[in-house]
Amino acid sequence: MALDLETREQLIDTVRRFVTERLRPLEAKVSEDDAIPGEVLAEMRELGLYGLSIPEEYGGLDLSMEDECLVAVELGRTSPAFRSAFGTNVGIGSQGLVMFGTDEQKARYLPGIASGEIITSFALTEPEAGSDSAAVQTRATLDGDAYVLNGTKRYITNANKADLFTVMARTDPSKPGGGGVSAFLVQRDLPGLSVGKPEKKMGQQGAHICDVNFDNVRVPVGNRLGQEGEGFKVAMQVLDRGRLHISAVCVGVAERLIADSVAYAVERKQFGQAISNFQLIQGMIADSKTESLAAKALTMETARKRDAGQSVTMEAAAAKYFASEMVGKVADRAVQIFGGAGYTADHGIERFYRDVRIFRIYEGTSQVQQVVIARETLKRGG
């Protein structure tokens, strides 16, 4: 649902102030502790951040894609780990349920997801299935009134906090590729489900990824999302929306880095003058600003197309590809503008440099986005 202009501005202003006044001062602490303080998570719940995309009838804000992207830009102005705390509830961890869930499933889970009482997670990636998402090997075998799940999922965001997993599992081993994959809502407390220790990562400390193991986990038939064999369809539609959200976050991070770079360049003196006077510094700022504006324009245009009911598989892939590559370049230039100060931890620039690297990998690598863009372009004839 699209917000009226006044309500949208109030929401964006509230999120902006929360990011500036509450989250940014905690960035270094969260990175050092590898944890977000519990009181901050509680404040996020109170602000409704866990329910941005959940329908109003279940307690969410039911934002349009355009409005969600505008909020995501603001959330990108601080360490990405903060957004990751509720990001799965807004995106890949909830949207399969929103799009394909039965009325009973929605009534059971969505109110808790919207309030943040239920943390969700999206379990697709496996040791041998990442970019090749149709190569899922986790098995779901029908046994009476339940499916028995066996297998391992890898690099699953928020798995150690999750109460509810959307799991992709193969129900028909005779069908190769995505045709034999189905989607399931799997509660954390089911016997046989275990979660590994958080992985040590390059960046985004405070946001955790873990293995999820299924050892004869019995999942009621009523917890299947959609029909058998529709899992790949569920995953792809969820990822279309998720890719736009990530694109907007990338834009927000880029805008933060550009602002920090400009502030530093104006203050930093070399050869008797501010380095902002040097044309080579100006060139880096100009490139970063231009690319950030282009990414924002593509992301917002695609969001509006999706809100209008158009298919945006190609455009969402293009936005995610361009925006994630863009923010990597902007972060690299920021380190260069800061020089030695950018390489040390004092200003947090090196932390962002590490944090943004994952954007080119999750929710589809840049190479997967290229394949999707080319495939869809060829299908459309240009």
PDB file of N, CA and C in Angstrom, residues 251-344:
ATOM      1  N   VAL A 251      22.379   1.991  -2.154  1.00  0.00           N
ATOM      2  CA  VAL A 251      22.338   3.425  -2.429  1.00  0.00           C
ATOM      3  C   VAL A 251      22.534   4.211  -1.141  1.00  0.00           C
ATOM      4  N   GLY A 252      21.870   3.794  -0.069  1.00  0.00           N
ATOM      5  CA  GLY A 252      22.018   4.488   1.203  1.00  0.00           C
ATOM      6  C   GLY A 252      23.436   4.453   1.733  1.00  0.00           C
ATOM      7  N   VAL A 253      24.075   3.287   1.650  1.00  0.00           N
ATOM      8  CA  VAL A 253      25.467   3.172   2.095  1.00  0.00           C
ATOM      9  C   VAL A 253      26.366   4.076   1.254  1.00  0.00           C
ATOM     10  N   ALA A 254      26.135   4.094  -0.049  1.00  0.00           N
ATOM     11  CA  ALA A 254      26.937   4.940  -0.934  1.00  0.00           C
ATOM     12  C   ALA A 254      26.776   6.412  -0.562  1.00  0.00           C
ATOM     13  N   GLU A 255      25.547   6.830  -0.302  1.00  0.00           N
ATOM     14  CA  GLU A 255      25.313   8.224   0.069  1.00  0.00           C
ATOM     15  C   GLU A 255      26.009   8.567   1.387  1.00  0.00           C
ATOM     16  N   ARG A 256      25.999   7.635   2.311  1.00  0.00           N
ATOM     17  CA  ARG A 256      26.724   7.853   3.584  1.00  0.00           C
ATOM     18  C   ARG A 256      28.216   8.006   3.321  1.00  0.00           C
ATOM     19  N   LEU A 257      28.794   7.127   2.509  1.00  0.00           N
ATOM     20  CA  LEU A 257      30.231   7.175   2.234  1.00  0.00           C
ATOM     21  C   LEU A 257      30.618   8.437   1.466  1.00  0.00           C
ATOM     22  N   ILE A 258      29.763   8.859   0.552  1.00  0.00           N
ATOM     23  CA  ILE A 258      30.041  10.092  -0.188  1.00  0.00           C
ATOM     24  C   ILE A 258      30.034  11.292   0.761  1.00  0.00           C
ATOM     25  N   ALA A 259      29.048  11.357   1.640  1.00  0.00           N
ATOM     26  CA  ALA A 259      28.974  12.456   2.603  1.00  0.00           C
ATOM     27  C   ALA A 259      30.203  12.476   3.511  1.00  0.00           C
ATOM     28  N   ASP A 260      30.615  11.297   3.985  1.00  0.00           N
ATOM     29  CA  ASP A 260      31.805  11.224   4.833  1.00  0.00           C
ATOM     30  C   ASP A 260      33.053  11.643   4.067  1.00  0.00           C
ATOM     31  N   SER A 261      33.141  11.243   2.807  1.00  0.00           N
ATOM     32  CA  SER A 261      34.303  11.576   1.980  1.00  0.00           C
ATOM     33  C   SER A 261      34.385  13.075   1.731  1.00  0.00           C
ATOM     34  N   VAL A 262      33.244  13.680   1.451  1.00  0.00           N
ATOM     35  CA  VAL A 262      33.206  15.121   1.212  1.00  0.00           C
ATOM     36  C   VAL A 262      33.619  15.882   2.474  1.00  0.00           C
ATOM     37  N   ALA A 263      33.055  15.485   3.619  1.00  0.00           N
ATOM     38  CA  ALA A 263      33.391  16.162   4.879  1.00  0.00           C
ATOM     39  C   ALA A 263      34.880  16.066   5.179  1.00  0.00           C
ATOM     40  N   TYR A 264      35.456  14.894   4.949  1.00  0.00           N
ATOM     41  CA  TYR A 264      36.888  14.707   5.211  1.00  0.00           C
ATOM     42  C   TYR A 264      37.733  15.507   4.215  1.00  0.00           C
ATOM     43  N   ALA A 265      37.340  15.497   2.951  1.00  0.00           N
ATOM     44  CA  ALA A 265      38.131  16.190   1.923  1.00  0.00           C
ATOM     45  C   ALA A 265      38.154  17.689   2.151  1.00  0.00           C
ATOM     46  N   VAL A 266      37.078  18.226   2.702  1.00  0.00           N
ATOM     47  CA  VAL A 266      37.028  19.668   2.977  1.00  0.00           C
ATOM     48  C   VAL A 266      37.943  20.031   4.139  1.00  0.00           C
ATOM     49  N   GLU A 267      38.079  19.128   5.102  1.00  0.00           N
ATOM     50  CA  GLU A 267      38.882  19.412   6.300  1.00  0.00           C
ATOM     51  C   GLU A 267      40.351  19.040   6.141  1.00  0.00           C
ATOM     52  N   ARG A 268      40.627  17.990   5.417  1.00  0.00           N
ATOM     53  CA  ARG A 268      41.990  17.473   5.306  1.00  0.00           C
ATOM     54  C   ARG A 268      42.865  18.392   4.457  1.00  0.00           C
ATOM     55  N   LYS A 269      44.003  18.799   4.999  1.00  0.00           N
ATOM     56  CA  LYS A 269      44.908  19.707   4.300  1.00  0.00           C
ATOM     57  C   LYS A 269      46.158  18.954   3.817  1.00  0.00           C
ATOM     58  N   GLN A 270      46.525  19.244   2.590  1.00  0.00           N
ATOM     59  CA  GLN A 270      47.788  18.783   2.019  1.00  0.00           C
ATOM     60  C   GLN A 270      48.294  19.873   1.070  1.00  0.00           C
ATOM     61  N   PHE A 271      49.600  20.066   1.049  1.00  0.00           N
ATOM     62  CA  PHE A 271      50.201  21.085   0.186  1.00  0.00           C
ATOM     63  C   PHE A 271      49.579  22.465   0.429  1.00  0.00           C
ATOM     64  N   GLY A 272      49.211  22.700   1.699  1.00  0.00           N
ATOM     65  CA  GLY A 272      48.717  24.016   2.080  1.00  0.00           C
ATOM     66  C   GLY A 272      47.267  24.307   1.748  1.00  0.00           C
ATOM     67  N   GLN A 273      46.505  23.301   1.355  1.00  0.00           N
ATOM     68  CA  GLN A 273      45.104  23.545   1.035  1.00  0.00           C
ATOM     69  C   GLN A 273      44.284  22.277   1.253  1.00  0.00           C
ATOM     70  N   ALA A 274      42.970  22.437   1.282  1.00  0.00           N
ATOM     71  CA  ALA A 274      42.078  21.289   1.454  1.00  0.00           C
ATOM     72  C   ALA A 274      42.195  20.373   0.240  1.00  0.00           C
ATOM     73  N   ILE A 275      42.195  19.066   0.489  1.00  0.00           N
ATOM     74  CA  ILE A 275      42.334  18.136  -0.637  1.00  0.00           C
ATOM     75  C   ILE A 275      41.104  18.176  -1.539  1.00  0.00           C
ATOM     76  N   SER A 276      40.000  18.761  -1.058  1.00  0.00           N
ATOM     77  CA  SER A 276      38.826  18.903  -1.919  1.00  0.00           C
ATOM     78  C   SER A 276      39.093  19.832  -3.097  1.00  0.00           C
ATOM     79  N   ASN A 277      40.147  20.620  -3.021  1.00  0.00           N
ATOM     80  CA  ASN A 277      40.510  21.514  -4.131  1.00  0.00           C
ATOM     81  C   ASN A 277      41.211  20.772  -5.265  1.00  0.00           C
ATOM     82  N   PHE A 278      41.666  19.543  -5.007  1.00  0.00           N
ATOM     83  CA  PHE A 278      42.430  18.807  -6.020  1.00  0.00           C
ATOM     84  C   PHE A 278      41.472  18.116  -6.986  1.00  0.00           C
ATOM     85  N   GLN A 279      41.720  18.280  -8.271  1.00  0.00           N
ATOM     86  CA  GLN A 279      40.794  17.760  -9.258  1.00  0.00           C
ATOM     87  C   GLN A 279      40.709  16.237  -9.257  1.00  0.00           C
ATOM     88  N   LEU A 280      41.788  15.559  -8.900  1.00  0.00           N
ATOM     89  CA  LEU A 280      41.727  14.102  -8.872  1.00  0.00           C
ATOM     90  C   LEU A 280      40.826  13.612  -7.732  1.00  0.00           C
ATOM     91  N   ILE A 281      40.812  14.353  -6.626  1.00  0.00           N
ATOM     92  CA  ILE A 281      39.873  14.043  -5.546  1.00  0.00           C
ATOM     93  C   ILE A 281      38.454  14.347  -6.009  1.00  0.00           C
ATOM     94  N   GLN A 282      38.281  15.478  -6.654  1.00  0.00           N
ATOM     95  CA  GLN A 282      36.967  15.851  -7.177  1.00  0.00           C
ATOM     96  C   GLN A 282      36.451  14.808  -8.165  1.00  0.00           C
ATOM     97  N   GLY A 283      37.357  14.259  -8.964  1.00  0.00           N
ATOM     98  CA  GLY A 283      36.961  13.238  -9.929  1.00  0.00           C
ATOM     99  C   GLY A 283      36.393  12.005  -9.256  1.00  0.00           C
ATOM    100  N   MET A 284      37.028  11.588  -8.153  1.00  0.00           N
ATOM    101  CA  MET A 284      36.508  10.423  -7.426  1.00  0.00           C
ATOM    102  C   MET A 284      35.146  10.718  -6.815  1.00  0.00           C
ATOM    103  N   ILE A 285      34.982  11.918  -6.273  1.00  0.00           N
ATOM    104  CA  ILE A 285      33.692  12.299  -5.702  1.00  0.00           C
ATOM    105  C   ILE A 285      32.630  12.354  -6.790  1.00  0.00           C
ATOM    106  N   ALA A 286      32.986  12.925  -7.937  1.00  0.00           N
ATOM    107  CA  ALA A 286      32.025  13.035  -9.041  1.00  0.00           C
ATOM    108  C   ALA A 286      31.589  11.661  -9.547  1.00  0.00           C
ATOM    109  N   ASP A 287      32.541  10.747  -9.698  1.00  0.00           N
ATOM    110  CA  ASP A 287      32.202   9.396 -10.159  1.00  0.00           C
ATOM    111  C   ASP A 287      31.277   8.704  -9.162  1.00  0.00           C
ATOM    112  N   SER A 288      31.592   8.832  -7.887  1.00  0.00           N
ATOM    113  CA  SER A 288      30.774   8.183  -6.863  1.00  0.00           C
ATOM    114  C   SER A 288      29.367   8.757  -6.841  1.00  0.00           C
ATOM    115  N   LYS A 289      29.261  10.071  -6.927  1.00  0.00           N
ATOM    116  CA  LYS A 289      27.946  10.709  -6.892  1.00  0.00           C
ATOM    117  C   LYS A 289      27.114  10.321  -8.114  1.00  0.00           C
ATOM    118  N   THR A 290      27.733  10.335  -9.277  1.00  0.00           N
ATOM    119  CA  THR A 290      27.005  10.000 -10.505  1.00  0.00           C
ATOM    120  C   THR A 290      26.494   8.568 -10.469  1.00  0.00           C
ATOM    121  N   GLU A 291      27.351   7.638 -10.064  1.00  0.00           N
ATOM    122  CA  GLU A 291      26.956   6.238 -10.026  1.00  0.00           C
ATOM    123  C   GLU A 291      25.870   5.990  -8.978  1.00  0.00           C
ATOM    124  N   SER A 292      25.954   6.693  -7.850  1.00  0.00           N
ATOM    125  CA  SER A 292      24.941   6.552  -6.803  1.00  0.00           C
ATOM    126  C   SER A 292      23.586   7.071  -7.291  1.00  0.00           C
ATOM    127  N   LEU A 293      23.594   8.213  -7.963  1.00  0.00           N
ATOM    128  CA  LEU A 293      22.350   8.757  -8.499  1.00  0.00           C
ATOM    129  C   LEU A 293      21.739   7.819  -9.538  1.00  0.00           C
ATOM    130  N   ALA A 294      22.581   7.237 -10.385  1.00  0.00           N
ATOM    131  CA  ALA A 294      22.088   6.312 -11.409  1.00  0.00           C
ATOM    132  C   ALA A 294      21.466   5.077 -10.769  1.00  0.00           C
ATOM    133  N   ALA A 295      22.125   4.539  -9.741  1.00  0.00           N
ATOM    134  CA  ALA A 295      21.596   3.357  -9.046  1.00  0.00           C
ATOM    135  C   ALA A 295      20.262   3.673  -8.380  1.00  0.00           C
ATOM    136  N   LYS A 296      20.167   4.843  -7.773  1.00  0.00           N
ATOM    137  CA  LYS A 296      18.911   5.224  -7.108  1.00  0.00           C
ATOM    138  C   LYS A 296      17.787   5.374  -8.123  1.00  0.00           C
ATOM    139  N   ALA A 297      18.077   6.001  -9.253  1.00  0.00           N
ATOM    140  CA  ALA A 297      17.055   6.201 -10.279  1.00  0.00           C
ATOM    141  C   ALA A 297      16.541   4.858 -10.808  1.00  0.00           C
ATOM    142  N   LEU A 298      17.452   3.929 -11.072  1.00  0.00           N
ATOM    143  CA  LEU A 298      17.067   2.611 -11.575  1.00  0.00           C
ATOM    144  C   LEU A 298      16.258   1.851 -10.538  1.00  0.00           C
ATOM    145  N   THR A 299      16.695   1.909  -9.294  1.00  0.00           N
ATOM    146  CA  THR A 299      15.997   1.193  -8.222  1.00  0.00           C
ATOM    147  C   THR A 299      14.585   1.719  -8.022  1.00  0.00           C
ATOM    148  N   MET A 300      14.443   3.041  -7.953  1.00  0.00           N
ATOM    149  CA  MET A 300      13.128   3.618  -7.699  1.00  0.00           C
ATOM    150  C   MET A 300      12.186   3.436  -8.889  1.00  0.00           C
ATOM    151  N   GLU A 301      12.711   3.556 -10.102  1.00  0.00           N
ATOM    152  CA  GLU A 301      11.869   3.329 -11.277  1.00  0.00           C
ATOM    153  C   GLU A 301      11.351   1.890 -11.301  1.00  0.00           C
ATOM    154  N   THR A 302      12.234   0.945 -10.975  1.00  0.00           N
ATOM    155  CA  THR A 302      11.829  -0.461 -10.966  1.00  0.00           C
ATOM    156  C   THR A 302      10.820  -0.737  -9.852  1.00  0.00           C
ATOM    157  N   ALA A 303      11.018  -0.104  -8.694  1.00  0.00           N
ATOM    158  CA  ALA A 303      10.066  -0.262  -7.591  1.00  0.00           C
ATOM    159  C   ALA A 303       8.673   0.218  -8.006  1.00  0.00           C
ATOM    160  N   ARG A 304       8.627   1.348  -8.685  1.00  0.00           N
ATOM    161  CA  ARG A 304       7.326   1.864  -9.131  1.00  0.00           C
ATOM    162  C   ARG A 304       6.683   0.938 -10.164  1.00  0.00           C
ATOM    163  N   LYS A 305       7.499   0.341 -11.040  1.00  0.00           N
ATOM    164  CA  LYS A 305       6.965  -0.623 -12.015  1.00  0.00           C
ATOM    165  C   LYS A 305       6.386  -1.837 -11.305  1.00  0.00           C
ATOM    166  N   ARG A 306       7.073  -2.304 -10.285  1.00  0.00           N
ATOM    167  CA  ARG A 306       6.563  -3.466  -9.538  1.00  0.00           C
ATOM    168  C   ARG A 306       5.261  -3.125  -8.845  1.00  0.00           C
ATOM    169  N   ASP A 307       5.187  -1.924  -8.266  1.00  0.00           N
ATOM    170  CA  ASP A 307       3.957  -1.501  -7.612  1.00  0.00           C
ATOM    171  C   ASP A 307       2.790  -1.410  -8.602  1.00  0.00           C
ATOM    172  N   ALA A 308       3.119  -1.138  -9.865  1.00  0.00           N
ATOM    173  CA  ALA A 308       2.090  -1.033 -10.897  1.00  0.00           C
ATOM    174  C   ALA A 308       1.682  -2.394 -11.441  1.00  0.00           C
ATOM    175  N   GLY A 309       2.291  -3.454 -10.911  1.00  0.00           N
ATOM    176  CA  GLY A 309       1.914  -4.797 -11.319  1.00  0.00           C
ATOM    177  C   GLY A 309       2.688  -5.359 -12.487  1.00  0.00           C
ATOM    178  N   GLN A 310       3.759  -4.671 -12.902  1.00  0.00           N
ATOM    179  CA  GLN A 310       4.554  -5.149 -14.022  1.00  0.00           C
ATOM    180  C   GLN A 310       5.573  -6.184 -13.553  1.00  0.00           C
ATOM    181  N   SER A 311       5.949  -7.084 -14.458  1.00  0.00           N
ATOM    182  CA  SER A 311       7.023  -8.032 -14.171  1.00  0.00           C
ATOM    183  C   SER A 311       8.352  -7.291 -14.210  1.00  0.00           C
ATOM    184  N   VAL A 312       9.150  -7.440 -13.156  1.00  0.00           N
ATOM    185  CA  VAL A 312      10.404  -6.683 -13.070  1.00  0.00           C
ATOM    186  C   VAL A 312      11.606  -7.598 -12.801  1.00  0.00           C
ATOM    187  N   THR A 313      11.500  -8.857 -13.194  1.00  0.00           N
ATOM    188  CA  THR A 313      12.607  -9.780 -12.936  1.00  0.00           C
ATOM    189  C   THR A 313      13.917  -9.264 -13.513  1.00  0.00           C
ATOM    190  N   MET A 314      13.900  -8.808 -14.753  1.00  0.00           N
ATOM    191  CA  MET A 314      15.115  -8.302 -15.378  1.00  0.00           C
ATOM    192  C   MET A 314      15.559  -6.997 -14.739  1.00  0.00           C
ATOM    193  N   GLU A 315      14.617  -6.081 -14.523  1.00  0.00           N
ATOM    194  CA  GLU A 315      14.969  -4.773 -13.967  1.00  0.00           C
ATOM    195  C   GLU A 315      15.489  -4.880 -12.530  1.00  0.00           C
ATOM    196  N   ALA A 316      14.877  -5.778 -11.736  1.00  0.00           N
ATOM    197  CA  ALA A 316      15.338  -5.964 -10.358  1.00  0.00           C
ATOM    198  C   ALA A 316      16.753  -6.531 -10.336  1.00  0.00           C
ATOM    199  N   ALA A 317      17.031  -7.468 -11.246  1.00  0.00           N
ATOM    200  CA  ALA A 317      18.385  -8.021 -11.346  1.00  0.00           C
ATOM    201  C   ALA A 317      19.373  -6.942 -11.770  1.00  0.00           C
ATOM    202  N   ALA A 318      18.958  -6.083 -12.724  1.00  0.00           N
ATOM    203  CA  ALA A 318      19.840  -5.007 -13.188  1.00  0.00           C
ATOM    204  C   ALA A 318      20.112  -4.009 -12.066  1.00  0.00           C
ATOM    205  N   ALA A 319      19.077  -3.687 -11.292  1.00  0.00           N
ATOM    206  CA  ALA A 319      19.253  -2.750 -10.179  1.00  0.00           C
ATOM    207  C   ALA A 319      20.208  -3.316  -9.137  1.00  0.00           C
ATOM    208  N   LYS A 320      20.001  -4.578  -8.787  1.00  0.00           N
ATOM    209  CA  LYS A 320      20.858  -5.198  -7.772  1.00  0.00           C
ATOM    210  C   LYS A 320      22.292  -5.312  -8.276  1.00  0.00           C
ATOM    211  N   TYR A 321      22.459  -5.699  -9.521  1.00  0.00           N
ATOM    212  CA  TYR A 321      23.786  -5.811 -10.126  1.00  0.00           C
ATOM    213  C   TYR A 321      24.499  -4.462 -10.118  1.00  0.00           C
ATOM    214  N   PHE A 322      23.829  -3.432 -10.625  1.00  0.00           N
ATOM    215  CA  PHE A 322      24.468  -2.123 -10.738  1.00  0.00           C
ATOM    216  C   PHE A 322      24.729  -1.508  -9.371  1.00  0.00           C
ATOM    217  N   ALA A 323      23.729  -1.565  -8.475  1.00  0.00           N
ATOM    218  CA  ALA A 323      23.863  -0.914  -7.172  1.00  0.00           C
ATOM    219  C   ALA A 323      24.915  -1.580  -6.297  1.00  0.00           C
ATOM    220  N   SER A 324      24.970  -2.913  -6.315  1.00  0.00           N
ATOM    221  CA  SER A 324      25.948  -3.608  -5.472  1.00  0.00           C
ATOM    222  C   SER A 324      27.376  -3.416  -5.989  1.00  0.00           C
ATOM    223  N   GLU A 325      27.538  -3.396  -7.302  1.00  0.00           N
ATOM    224  CA  GLU A 325      28.858  -3.106  -7.864  1.00  0.00           C
ATOM    225  C   GLU A 325      29.231  -1.648  -7.598  1.00  0.00           C
ATOM    226  N   MET A 326      28.255  -0.771  -7.712  1.00  0.00           N
ATOM    227  CA  MET A 326      28.481   0.653  -7.483  1.00  0.00           C
ATOM    228  C   MET A 326      28.981   0.933  -6.081  1.00  0.00           C
ATOM    229  N   VAL A 327      28.321   0.370  -5.069  1.00  0.00           N
ATOM    230  CA  VAL A 327      28.701   0.697  -3.699  1.00  0.00           C
ATOM    231  C   VAL A 327      30.087   0.141  -3.369  1.00  0.00           C
ATOM    232  N   GLY A 328      30.487  -0.950  -4.022  1.00  0.00           N
ATOM    233  CA  GLY A 328      31.845  -1.450  -3.839  1.00  0.00           C
ATOM    234  C   GLY A 328      32.872  -0.455  -4.343  1.00  0.00           C
ATOM    235  N   LYS A 329      32.593   0.156  -5.481  1.00  0.00           N
ATOM    236  CA  LYS A 329      33.511   1.160  -6.034  1.00  0.00           C
ATOM    237  C   LYS A 329      33.524   2.432  -5.193  1.00  0.00           C
ATOM    238  N   VAL A 330      32.363   2.825  -4.713  1.00  0.00           N
ATOM    239  CA  VAL A 330      32.282   4.014  -3.867  1.00  0.00           C
ATOM    240  C   VAL A 330      33.070   3.808  -2.573  1.00  0.00           C
ATOM    241  N   ALA A 331      32.954   2.629  -1.975  1.00  0.00           N
ATOM    242  CA  ALA A 331      33.698   2.328  -0.747  1.00  0.00           C
ATOM    243  C   ALA A 331      35.200   2.333  -1.004  1.00  0.00           C
ATOM    244  N   ASP A 332      35.603   1.799  -2.152  1.00  0.00           N
ATOM    245  CA  ASP A 332      37.020   1.786  -2.499  1.00  0.00           C
ATOM    246  C   ASP A 332      37.550   3.209  -2.660  1.00  0.00           C
ATOM    247  N   ARG A 333      36.782   4.060  -3.330  1.00  0.00           N
ATOM    248  CA  ARG A 333      37.215   5.455  -3.507  1.00  0.00           C
ATOM    249  C   ARG A 333      37.253   6.176  -2.160  1.00  0.00           C
ATOM    250  N   ALA A 334      36.305   5.847  -1.271  1.00  0.00           N
ATOM    251  CA  ALA A 334      36.290   6.488   0.042  1.00  0.00           C
ATOM    252  C   ALA A 334      37.573   6.189   0.807  1.00  0.00           C
ATOM    253  N   VAL A 335      38.007   4.931   0.768  1.00  0.00           N
ATOM    254  CA  VAL A 335      39.283   4.579   1.400  1.00  0.00           C
ATOM    255  C   VAL A 335      40.402   5.398   0.790  1.00  0.00           C
ATOM    256  N   GLN A 336      40.399   5.558  -0.513  1.00  0.00           N
ATOM    257  CA  GLN A 336      41.452   6.299  -1.203  1.00  0.00           C
ATOM    258  C   GLN A 336      41.440   7.778  -0.817  1.00  0.00           C
ATOM    259  N   ILE A 337      40.257   8.359  -0.726  1.00  0.00           N
ATOM    260  CA  ILE A 337      40.158   9.771  -0.345  1.00  0.00           C
ATOM    261  C   ILE A 337      40.642   9.985   1.082  1.00  0.00           C
ATOM    262  N   PHE A 338      40.283   9.076   1.974  1.00  0.00           N
ATOM    263  CA  PHE A 338      40.745   9.175   3.361  1.00  0.00           C
ATOM    264  C   PHE A 338      42.220   8.817   3.503  1.00  0.00           C
ATOM    265  N   GLY A 339      42.786   8.102   2.530  1.00  0.00           N
ATOM    266  CA  GLY A 339      44.191   7.719   2.594  1.00  0.00           C
ATOM    267  C   GLY A 339      44.465   6.787   3.758  1.00  0.00           C
ATOM    268  N   GLY A 340      45.547   7.045   4.485  1.00  0.00           N
ATOM    269  CA  GLY A 340      45.906   6.205   5.624  1.00  0.00           C
ATOM    270  C   GLY A 340      44.819   6.163   6.671  1.00  0.00           C
ATOM    271  N   ALA A 341      44.082   7.278   6.832  1.00  0.00           N
ATOM    272  CA  ALA A 341      43.000   7.329   7.813  1.00  0.00           C
ATOM    273  C   ALA A 341      41.851   6.403   7.414  1.00  0.00           C
ATOM    274  N   GLY A 342      41.713   6.159   6.124  1.00  0.00           N
ATOM    275  CA  GLY A 342      40.662   5.263   5.666  1.00  0.00           C
ATOM    276  C   GLY A 342      41.004   3.807   5.863  1.00  0.00           C
ATOM    277  N   TYR A 343      42.296   3.519   5.951  1.00  0.00           N
ATOM    278  CA  TYR A 343      42.747   2.134   6.115  1.00  0.00           C
ATOM    279  C   TYR A 343      42.723   1.699   7.577  1.00  0.00           C
ATOM    280  N   THR A 344      42.729   2.680   8.481  1.00  0.00           N
ATOM    281  CA  THR A 344      42.659   2.367   9.908  1.00  0.00           C
ATOM    282  C   THR A 344      41.200   2.400  10.368  1.00  0.00           C
TER     283      THR A 344
END
